[in-house]
Amino acid sequence: MKALVLQEPHRLTIEDRPIPEPGPGEVRVRIHRGGICGSDMHYFHHGGFGVVRMKAPMVLGHELAGVVDATGAGVTAVTEGDRVAVNPSLACGACAYCRAGMPRQCSDMRFMGSAMRDPHVDGGFREYVVVTEQQAVPVGDGIGLDEAAVCEPLAVCLHAVSQGPDLSGKRVLVTGFGPIGALTLLAARHAGAASVSATDVAAGPLALAGQLGAAASYDVSVPGALAEEEKDRGRFDVVFECSGHPSAVQSALAVTRPGGSIVQVGILPDQMTLPFNPLVTKEITYRGTFRFDREFNQAAALISSRAIDVRPIISGTFPFTEADAAFAFAQDRQRAIKVMLEFA
Ligand code: ZN
């Protein structure tokens, strides 16, 4: 099979690899679509992010969908020919966090396409992957496998929403309107938010926000863009901070009302300086969110029924042999939200 291997920053090569065989309880999936994530972009451009660094070549990709191609002994959940989204998360099941029902915080997590472990866990930008049967989650026949490949980032956003308060009737702001911001808007609306507004610094994402029904979209490259929302000590009930920019955290603290909540979705710089006293005096709940657990299967159900329609965020699809062009396009925030690689 062919595998797309990141040798070092900006150097993707296509390698021949043996087709993996599924063991007991495992299935082999013929990958059809793989979405390019922000973390893939960080590996591609910088070899990692934060303290996570690639120490050896690695196959990227953790937003995957395809067709079950072979099953190992004892597999009952899926059969050959099933169309599935691939859950890239494999927790150990034995550590304290797994036993406490938080496998996303597993101390021995094997997450596809991640350099956090050494040796690294290869991702799914290749023609075949072998995963446990629980990781191959069937999707409806009525959707495209590109939509199915959005299950992973939607799961991240469903989990982010679950980390906040009940959104029924709430005024919500999403800061940063890349794929995660866009999917958080859809997830927040699905969770009953009265209105969801969005910020970004680029016209393309702001136009998409409008198309997706954002109550308002704010170009925060313009000074004072959020001034109206800072009145009355802040007018939003809940802010989902998806940009990872310190300035957006500062804005979030200014526009969140007393007693409101901020959920930090974007990964921030390791060090930053901010006026944090609004958090204290306005009694704001500031909460992190990371990856997902059962939300992956919820995402598969919501996308399969199109209760959440992810098609508007898919901006382009490239054959995996043109991965360099795909990564270049994904970098263009004016035009690209979610970019797909095609493997079959
Ligand atoms: Zn564990």
mmCIF file of C-alpha atoms and ligand atoms in Angstrom:
data_model
loop_
_atom_site.group_PDB
_atom_site.id
_atom_site.type_symbol
_atom_site.label_atom_id
_atom_site.label_comp_id
_atom_site.label_asym_id
_atom_site.label_seq_id
_atom_site.Cartn_x
_atom_site.Cartn_y
_atom_site.Cartn_z
ATOM 1 C CA MET A 1 0.000 0.000 0.000
ATOM 2 C CA LYS A 2 0.932 3.639 -0.322
ATOM 3 C CA ALA A 3 1.499 5.753 2.774
ATOM 4 C CA LEU A 4 2.043 9.494 2.969
ATOM 5 C CA VAL A 5 5.033 9.976 5.282
ATOM 6 C CA LEU A 6 6.214 13.266 6.732
ATOM 7 C CA GLN A 7 9.991 12.832 6.741
ATOM 8 C CA GLU A 8 10.690 16.276 8.191
ATOM 9 C CA PRO A 9 8.937 19.642 7.965
ATOM 10 C CA HIS A 10 7.783 20.407 4.397
ATOM 11 C CA ARG A 11 8.899 17.013 3.078
ATOM 12 C CA LEU A 12 6.068 14.545 2.459
ATOM 13 C CA THR A 13 6.940 11.377 0.558
ATOM 14 C CA ILE A 14 4.846 8.448 -0.651
ATOM 15 C CA GLU A 15 6.244 5.151 0.632
ATOM 16 C CA ASP A 16 5.343 1.543 -0.068
ATOM 17 C CA ARG A 17 4.362 -0.223 3.130
ATOM 18 C CA PRO A 18 3.017 -3.735 3.722
ATOM 19 C CA ILE A 19 -0.763 -3.937 3.994
ATOM 20 C CA PRO A 20 -1.427 -4.542 7.724
ATOM 21 C CA GLU A 21 -3.330 -7.657 8.836
ATOM 22 C CA PRO A 22 -6.065 -7.411 11.469
ATOM 23 C CA GLY A 23 -5.510 -9.473 14.622
ATOM 24 C CA PRO A 24 -8.225 -10.757 16.958
ATOM 25 C CA GLY A 25 -10.783 -8.009 17.664
ATOM 26 C CA GLU A 26 -9.313 -5.788 14.959
ATOM 27 C CA VAL A 27 -10.522 -4.648 11.574
ATOM 28 C CA ARG A 28 -8.770 -3.346 8.503
ATOM 29 C CA VAL A 29 -10.223 -0.207 6.931
ATOM 30 C CA ARG A 30 -9.581 0.871 3.359
ATOM 31 C CA ILE A 31 -9.181 4.603 3.884
ATOM 32 C CA HIS A 32 -11.154 6.790 1.456
ATOM 33 C CA ARG A 33 -10.900 10.272 2.977
ATOM 34 C CA GLY A 34 -8.605 11.953 5.462
ATOM 35 C CA GLY A 35 -9.142 15.504 6.708
ATOM 36 C CA ILE A 36 -6.163 17.786 7.286
ATOM 37 C CA CYS A 37 -6.226 19.077 10.876
ATOM 38 C CA GLY A 38 -4.466 22.059 12.407
ATOM 39 C CA SER A 39 -2.129 19.682 14.226
ATOM 40 C CA ASP A 40 -1.191 18.020 10.894
ATOM 41 C CA MET A 41 -0.379 21.526 9.639
ATOM 42 C CA HIS A 42 1.822 22.144 12.685
ATOM 43 C CA TYR A 43 3.738 18.914 12.071
ATOM 44 C CA PHE A 44 4.024 19.754 8.377
ATOM 45 C CA HIS A 45 5.325 23.287 8.910
ATOM 46 C CA HIS A 46 7.151 23.078 12.247
ATOM 47 C CA GLY A 47 7.612 19.373 13.082
ATOM 48 C CA GLY A 48 5.279 19.701 16.064
ATOM 49 C CA PHE A 49 3.696 22.148 18.499
ATOM 50 C CA GLY A 50 4.411 23.155 22.071
ATOM 51 C CA VAL A 51 6.666 20.520 23.602
ATOM 52 C CA VAL A 52 5.525 17.845 21.117
ATOM 53 C CA ARG A 53 8.215 17.300 18.474
ATOM 54 C CA MET A 54 8.630 14.690 15.741
ATOM 55 C CA LYS A 55 11.723 12.614 16.453
ATOM 56 C CA ALA A 56 11.269 10.297 13.480
ATOM 57 C CA PRO A 57 9.292 10.221 10.200
ATOM 58 C CA MET A 58 5.575 9.768 10.794
ATOM 59 C CA VAL A 59 2.341 9.197 8.873
ATOM 60 C CA LEU A 60 0.008 12.102 9.693
ATOM 61 C CA GLY A 61 -3.772 12.051 9.755
ATOM 62 C CA HIS A 62 -6.445 11.327 12.365
ATOM 63 C CA GLU A 63 -9.671 12.474 10.666
ATOM 64 C CA LEU A 64 -10.435 9.338 8.724
ATOM 65 C CA ALA A 65 -13.220 7.454 7.006
ATOM 66 C CA GLY A 66 -13.333 4.427 4.751
ATOM 67 C CA VAL A 67 -14.737 0.946 4.220
ATOM 68 C CA VAL A 68 -14.098 -2.156 6.329
ATOM 69 C CA ASP A 69 -12.004 -4.428 4.164
ATOM 70 C CA ALA A 70 -11.148 -7.359 6.463
ATOM 71 C CA THR A 71 -12.003 -8.436 10.001
ATOM 72 C CA GLY A 72 -9.958 -10.376 12.541
ATOM 73 C CA ALA A 73 -11.140 -13.258 14.711
ATOM 74 C CA GLY A 74 -14.046 -12.547 17.037
ATOM 75 C CA VAL A 75 -15.136 -9.259 15.468
ATOM 76 C CA THR A 76 -18.903 -8.768 15.747
ATOM 77 C CA ALA A 77 -19.481 -4.991 15.627
ATOM 78 C CA VAL A 78 -18.778 -4.485 11.919
ATOM 79 C CA THR A 79 -18.453 -6.574 8.778
ATOM 80 C CA GLU A 80 -16.649 -6.250 5.467
ATOM 81 C CA GLY A 81 -18.156 -3.537 3.323
ATOM 82 C CA ASP A 82 -19.350 -1.392 6.235
ATOM 83 C CA ARG A 83 -18.716 2.332 5.739
ATOM 84 C CA VAL A 84 -17.053 3.666 8.865
ATOM 85 C CA ALA A 85 -15.511 6.679 10.505
ATOM 86 C CA VAL A 86 -12.241 5.762 12.235
ATOM 87 C CA ASN A 87 -11.887 6.872 15.852
ATOM 88 C CA PRO A 88 -8.155 7.681 16.112
ATOM 89 C CA SER A 89 -8.183 7.517 19.908
ATOM 90 C CA LEU A 90 -7.068 4.296 21.623
ATOM 91 C CA ALA A 91 -6.874 4.534 25.403
ATOM 92 C CA CYS A 92 -5.226 1.824 27.520
ATOM 93 C CA GLY A 93 -8.358 1.027 29.518
ATOM 94 C CA ALA A 94 -6.332 0.292 32.653
ATOM 95 C CA CYS A 95 -4.849 3.541 34.004
ATOM 96 C CA ALA A 96 -6.463 5.671 36.710
ATOM 97 C CA TYR A 97 -8.062 8.051 34.175
ATOM 98 C CA CYS A 98 -9.435 5.263 32.031
ATOM 99 C CA ARG A 99 -10.874 3.585 35.132
ATOM 100 C CA ALA A 100 -12.351 6.929 36.230
ATOM 101 C CA GLY A 101 -14.290 7.225 32.958
ATOM 102 C CA MET A 102 -11.971 9.829 31.388
ATOM 103 C CA PRO A 103 -10.131 7.787 28.749
ATOM 104 C CA ARG A 104 -9.378 11.023 26.858
ATOM 105 C CA GLN A 105 -6.884 11.753 29.667
ATOM 106 C CA CYS A 106 -5.362 8.258 29.432
ATOM 107 C CA SER A 107 -1.796 8.104 30.737
ATOM 108 C CA ASP A 108 -0.852 5.719 27.938
ATOM 109 C CA MET A 109 -2.924 7.102 25.038
ATOM 110 C CA ARG A 110 -2.234 5.850 21.527
ATOM 111 C CA PHE A 111 -3.634 8.565 19.279
ATOM 112 C CA MET A 112 -3.149 8.125 15.537
ATOM 113 C CA GLY A 113 -0.796 10.571 13.840
ATOM 114 C CA SER A 114 0.601 11.912 17.098
ATOM 115 C CA ALA A 115 4.248 12.379 18.102
ATOM 116 C CA MET A 116 3.370 12.539 21.813
ATOM 117 C CA ARG A 117 4.513 8.918 22.236
ATOM 118 C CA ASP A 118 7.940 7.647 21.318
ATOM 119 C CA PRO A 119 7.950 5.704 19.055
ATOM 120 C CA HIS A 120 5.259 7.803 17.388
ATOM 121 C CA VAL A 121 1.851 6.371 16.509
ATOM 122 C CA ASP A 122 1.370 6.510 12.746
ATOM 123 C CA GLY A 123 -1.734 8.231 11.462
ATOM 124 C CA GLY A 124 -4.121 7.253 8.717
ATOM 125 C CA PHE A 125 -2.934 9.146 5.638
ATOM 126 C CA ARG A 126 -2.397 5.764 3.936
ATOM 127 C CA GLU A 127 -4.466 3.302 1.996
ATOM 128 C CA TYR A 128 -5.149 0.879 4.871
ATOM 129 C CA VAL A 129 -5.238 1.081 8.647
ATOM 130 C CA VAL A 130 -5.873 -1.632 11.252
ATOM 131 C CA VAL A 131 -7.836 -0.550 14.331
ATOM 132 C CA THR A 132 -9.891 -2.228 17.062
ATOM 133 C CA GLU A 133 -13.470 -2.964 16.086
ATOM 134 C CA GLN A 134 -14.676 -0.295 18.540
ATOM 135 C CA GLN A 135 -12.662 2.311 16.622
ATOM 136 C CA ALA A 136 -14.483 1.561 13.355
ATOM 137 C CA VAL A 137 -17.805 3.358 13.806
ATOM 138 C CA PRO A 138 -20.450 2.735 11.124
ATOM 139 C CA VAL A 139 -21.954 5.759 9.383
ATOM 140 C CA GLY A 140 -25.146 6.139 7.373
ATOM 141 C CA ASP A 141 -25.304 5.194 3.704
ATOM 142 C CA GLY A 142 -26.777 8.580 2.830
ATOM 143 C CA ILE A 143 -23.659 10.624 3.555
ATOM 144 C CA GLY A 144 -20.313 10.972 1.838
ATOM 145 C CA LEU A 145 -17.173 9.532 3.368
ATOM 146 C CA ASP A 146 -15.785 13.079 3.351
ATOM 147 C CA GLU A 147 -18.583 13.994 5.769
ATOM 148 C CA ALA A 148 -17.769 10.879 7.809
ATOM 149 C CA ALA A 149 -14.153 12.050 8.086
ATOM 150 C CA VAL A 150 -15.453 15.103 9.973
ATOM 151 C CA CYS A 151 -16.599 12.910 12.896
ATOM 152 C CA GLU A 152 -13.309 13.416 14.739
ATOM 153 C CA PRO A 153 -13.229 17.232 14.756
ATOM 154 C CA LEU A 154 -16.986 17.341 15.433
ATOM 155 C CA ALA A 155 -16.381 15.030 18.418
ATOM 156 C CA VAL A 156 -13.804 17.537 19.717
ATOM 157 C CA CYS A 157 -16.446 20.277 19.482
ATOM 158 C CA LEU A 158 -19.245 18.206 21.040
ATOM 159 C CA HIS A 159 -16.912 17.542 23.951
ATOM 160 C CA ALA A 160 -16.080 21.253 24.180
ATOM 161 C CA VAL A 161 -19.811 22.015 24.406
ATOM 162 C CA SER A 162 -20.184 19.351 27.116
ATOM 163 C CA GLN A 163 -17.499 21.130 29.169
ATOM 164 C CA GLY A 164 -19.622 24.310 29.296
ATOM 165 C CA PRO A 165 -22.948 24.957 31.017
ATOM 166 C CA ASP A 166 -26.337 23.996 29.553
ATOM 167 C CA LEU A 167 -26.574 26.192 26.440
ATOM 168 C CA SER A 168 -30.387 26.323 26.267
ATOM 169 C CA GLY A 169 -31.413 29.888 25.616
ATOM 170 C CA LYS A 170 -27.857 31.189 25.968
ATOM 171 C CA ARG A 171 -26.027 33.881 23.960
ATOM 172 C CA VAL A 172 -22.864 32.209 22.730
ATOM 173 C CA LEU A 173 -19.718 33.547 21.064
ATOM 174 C CA VAL A 174 -17.187 31.443 19.158
ATOM 175 C CA THR A 175 -13.781 33.136 18.796
ATOM 176 C CA GLY A 176 -11.718 31.920 15.830
ATOM 177 C CA PHE A 177 -13.653 30.489 12.896
ATOM 178 C CA GLY A 178 -11.500 27.742 11.428
ATOM 179 C CA PRO A 179 -12.882 24.193 11.231
ATOM 180 C CA ILE A 180 -13.098 23.838 15.021
ATOM 181 C CA GLY A 181 -14.829 27.201 15.408
ATOM 182 C CA ALA A 182 -17.285 26.375 12.630
ATOM 183 C CA LEU A 183 -18.102 22.941 14.071
ATOM 184 C CA THR A 184 -18.427 24.452 17.561
ATOM 185 C CA LEU A 185 -21.022 26.873 16.193
ATOM 186 C CA LEU A 186 -22.985 23.930 14.766
ATOM 187 C CA ALA A 187 -22.601 21.926 17.996
ATOM 188 C CA ALA A 188 -23.629 24.881 20.186
ATOM 189 C CA ARG A 189 -26.720 25.510 18.101
ATOM 190 C CA HIS A 190 -27.595 21.809 18.254
ATOM 191 C CA ALA A 191 -27.251 22.049 22.053
ATOM 192 C CA GLY A 192 -29.970 24.716 22.122
ATOM 193 C CA ALA A 193 -28.088 28.016 22.190
ATOM 194 C CA ALA A 194 -30.423 30.951 21.522
ATOM 195 C CA SER A 195 -27.813 32.573 19.312
ATOM 196 C CA VAL A 196 -24.226 31.918 18.298
ATOM 197 C CA SER A 197 -21.959 34.699 17.047
ATOM 198 C CA ALA A 198 -18.436 34.383 15.700
ATOM 199 C CA THR A 199 -15.164 36.259 15.445
ATOM 200 C CA ASP A 200 -12.244 35.914 13.075
ATOM 201 C CA VAL A 201 -9.626 38.100 11.395
ATOM 202 C CA ALA A 202 -10.261 36.888 7.822
ATOM 203 C CA ALA A 203 -13.177 37.682 5.534
ATOM 204 C CA GLY A 204 -13.591 34.125 4.211
ATOM 205 C CA PRO A 205 -14.292 32.484 7.572
ATOM 206 C CA LEU A 206 -16.546 35.388 8.592
ATOM 207 C CA ALA A 207 -18.582 34.908 5.398
ATOM 208 C CA LEU A 208 -18.929 31.204 6.229
ATOM 209 C CA ALA A 209 -20.096 32.139 9.733
ATOM 210 C CA GLY A 210 -22.879 34.181 8.165
ATOM 211 C CA GLN A 211 -23.753 31.347 5.809
ATOM 212 C CA LEU A 212 -23.989 28.964 8.783
ATOM 213 C CA GLY A 213 -26.409 31.329 10.502
ATOM 214 C CA ALA A 214 -24.185 33.150 12.987
ATOM 215 C CA ALA A 215 -26.219 35.862 14.734
ATOM 216 C CA ALA A 216 -23.323 38.280 14.167
ATOM 217 C CA SER A 217 -19.797 37.958 12.867
ATOM 218 C CA TYR A 218 -17.052 40.256 14.106
ATOM 219 C CA ASP A 219 -13.818 41.079 12.306
ATOM 220 C CA VAL A 220 -11.538 41.391 15.329
ATOM 221 C CA SER A 221 -8.670 42.706 13.190
ATOM 222 C CA VAL A 222 -10.648 45.975 13.488
ATOM 223 C CA PRO A 223 -9.975 47.661 16.864
ATOM 224 C CA GLY A 224 -13.082 47.895 19.014
ATOM 225 C CA ALA A 225 -15.016 45.374 16.937
ATOM 226 C CA LEU A 226 -16.487 43.836 20.117
ATOM 227 C CA ALA A 227 -17.020 47.130 21.993
ATOM 228 C CA GLU A 228 -20.801 46.763 22.008
ATOM 229 C CA GLU A 229 -20.537 43.294 23.566
ATOM 230 C CA GLU A 230 -18.229 44.563 26.324
ATOM 231 C CA LYS A 231 -21.008 46.815 27.659
ATOM 232 C CA ASP A 232 -22.815 45.941 30.916
ATOM 233 C CA ARG A 233 -19.585 44.116 31.981
ATOM 234 C CA GLY A 234 -20.043 41.674 29.099
ATOM 235 C CA ARG A 235 -23.078 40.403 27.231
ATOM 236 C CA PHE A 236 -22.239 36.811 26.260
ATOM 237 C CA ASP A 237 -23.230 33.922 28.514
ATOM 238 C CA VAL A 238 -20.660 31.502 27.118
ATOM 239 C CA VAL A 239 -17.567 31.960 24.947
ATOM 240 C CA PHE A 240 -15.855 29.078 23.156
ATOM 241 C CA GLU A 241 -12.301 30.281 22.513
ATOM 242 C CA CYS A 242 -11.145 28.344 19.448
ATOM 243 C CA SER A 243 -8.339 30.548 18.125
ATOM 244 C CA GLY A 244 -5.623 29.889 20.707
ATOM 245 C CA HIS A 245 -4.597 33.550 20.558
ATOM 246 C CA PRO A 246 -3.954 35.350 23.873
ATOM 247 C CA SER A 247 -5.724 38.450 22.500
ATOM 248 C CA ALA A 248 -8.859 36.358 21.998
ATOM 249 C CA VAL A 249 -8.708 35.165 25.601
ATOM 250 C CA GLN A 250 -8.478 38.797 26.676
ATOM 251 C CA SER A 251 -11.519 39.645 24.528
ATOM 252 C CA ALA A 252 -13.382 36.667 25.919
ATOM 253 C CA LEU A 253 -12.790 37.894 29.474
ATOM 254 C CA ALA A 254 -14.163 41.299 28.438
ATOM 255 C CA VAL A 255 -17.338 40.117 26.674
ATOM 256 C CA THR A 256 -18.359 37.353 29.107
ATOM 257 C CA ARG A 257 -21.019 38.483 31.539
ATOM 258 C CA PRO A 258 -20.669 38.077 35.305
ATOM 259 C CA GLY A 259 -21.303 34.440 36.157
ATOM 260 C CA GLY A 260 -20.646 33.363 32.579
ATOM 261 C CA SER A 261 -18.304 30.725 31.201
ATOM 262 C CA ILE A 262 -15.346 30.509 28.855
ATOM 263 C CA VAL A 263 -14.359 27.157 27.370
ATOM 264 C CA GLN A 264 -10.778 27.160 26.067
ATOM 265 C CA VAL A 265 -10.726 24.959 22.965
ATOM 266 C CA GLY A 266 -7.667 26.316 21.145
ATOM 267 C CA ILE A 267 -4.198 25.401 22.382
ATOM 268 C CA LEU A 268 -2.514 28.512 23.786
ATOM 269 C CA PRO A 269 1.151 29.521 23.859
ATOM 270 C CA ASP A 270 2.972 27.937 26.785
ATOM 271 C CA GLN A 271 3.393 31.361 28.372
ATOM 272 C CA MET A 272 1.215 34.438 28.063
ATOM 273 C CA THR A 273 0.496 37.598 30.007
ATOM 274 C CA LEU A 274 -3.102 38.715 30.379
ATOM 275 C CA PRO A 275 -5.205 40.847 32.714
ATOM 276 C CA PHE A 276 -6.963 37.936 34.429
ATOM 277 C CA ASN A 277 -8.775 39.869 37.159
ATOM 278 C CA PRO A 278 -12.050 40.037 35.204
ATOM 279 C CA LEU A 279 -12.142 36.258 35.761
ATOM 280 C CA VAL A 280 -12.048 36.862 39.509
ATOM 281 C CA THR A 281 -14.338 39.850 39.831
ATOM 282 C CA LYS A 282 -16.950 38.645 37.326
ATOM 283 C CA GLU A 283 -16.825 35.091 38.742
ATOM 284 C CA ILE A 284 -16.215 33.591 35.313
ATOM 285 C CA THR A 285 -15.799 29.849 34.958
ATOM 286 C CA TYR A 286 -12.784 29.196 32.707
ATOM 287 C CA ARG A 287 -12.538 25.605 31.617
ATOM 288 C CA GLY A 288 -10.306 23.610 29.312
ATOM 289 C CA THR A 289 -11.378 20.902 26.911
ATOM 290 C CA PHE A 290 -9.265 18.243 25.209
ATOM 291 C CA ARG A 291 -10.152 15.606 22.647
ATOM 292 C CA PHE A 292 -13.320 13.527 23.314
ATOM 293 C CA ASP A 293 -14.654 10.213 24.598
ATOM 294 C CA ARG A 294 -18.123 8.954 23.722
ATOM 295 C CA GLU A 295 -18.704 12.076 21.640
ATOM 296 C CA PHE A 296 -17.102 10.320 18.650
ATOM 297 C CA ASN A 297 -20.070 7.970 18.335
ATOM 298 C CA GLN A 298 -22.473 10.877 18.896
ATOM 299 C CA ALA A 299 -20.727 12.743 16.077
ATOM 300 C CA ALA A 300 -21.140 9.718 13.790
ATOM 301 C CA ALA A 301 -24.881 9.637 14.547
ATOM 302 C CA LEU A 302 -25.356 13.406 14.111
ATOM 303 C CA ILE A 303 -23.445 13.490 10.816
ATOM 304 C CA SER A 304 -25.151 10.327 9.531
ATOM 305 C CA SER A 305 -28.606 11.856 10.047
ATOM 306 C CA ARG A 306 -27.342 15.308 9.011
ATOM 307 C CA ALA A 307 -28.821 16.629 12.256
ATOM 308 C CA ILE A 308 -25.496 18.434 11.995
ATOM 309 C CA ASP A 309 -24.707 19.065 8.329
ATOM 310 C CA VAL A 310 -20.936 19.430 7.941
ATOM 311 C CA ARG A 311 -20.890 19.793 4.153
ATOM 312 C CA PRO A 312 -20.492 23.601 4.158
ATOM 313 C CA ILE A 313 -17.154 23.366 5.972
ATOM 314 C CA ILE A 314 -15.522 21.026 3.430
ATOM 315 C CA SER A 315 -13.622 23.394 1.164
ATOM 316 C CA GLY A 316 -11.760 21.066 -1.154
ATOM 317 C CA THR A 317 -10.602 17.501 -1.848
ATOM 318 C CA PHE A 318 -7.183 16.578 -3.264
ATOM 319 C CA PRO A 319 -5.769 13.183 -4.313
ATOM 320 C CA PHE A 320 -3.211 12.113 -1.690
ATOM 321 C CA THR A 321 -0.575 12.192 -4.436
ATOM 322 C CA GLU A 322 -1.090 15.977 -4.433
ATOM 323 C CA ALA A 323 -0.690 16.360 -0.690
ATOM 324 C CA ASP A 324 1.702 19.301 -1.030
ATOM 325 C CA ALA A 325 -0.960 21.253 -2.912
ATOM 326 C CA ALA A 326 -3.556 20.213 -0.330
ATOM 327 C CA PHE A 327 -1.401 21.427 2.571
ATOM 328 C CA ALA A 328 -0.707 24.693 0.734
ATOM 329 C CA PHE A 329 -4.429 25.226 0.103
ATOM 330 C CA ALA A 330 -5.263 24.380 3.729
ATOM 331 C CA GLN A 331 -2.935 27.206 4.752
ATOM 332 C CA ASP A 332 -5.103 29.753 2.872
ATOM 333 C CA ARG A 333 -7.541 30.816 5.578
ATOM 334 C CA GLN A 334 -9.515 33.002 3.165
ATOM 335 C CA ARG A 335 -10.607 30.021 1.083
ATOM 336 C CA ALA A 336 -10.003 26.866 3.087
ATOM 337 C CA ILE A 337 -11.832 25.624 6.161
ATOM 338 C CA LYS A 338 -11.552 21.797 6.049
ATOM 339 C CA VAL A 339 -9.433 20.218 3.316
ATOM 340 C CA MET A 340 -9.709 16.513 2.474
ATOM 341 C CA LEU A 341 -7.206 14.048 1.056
ATOM 342 C CA GLU A 342 -8.618 11.321 -1.170
ATOM 343 C CA PHE A 343 -7.130 7.807 -0.898
ATOM 344 C CA ALA A 344 -9.789 5.854 -2.813
HETATM 345 ZN ZN ZN B 1 -5.498 4.718 30.176
#
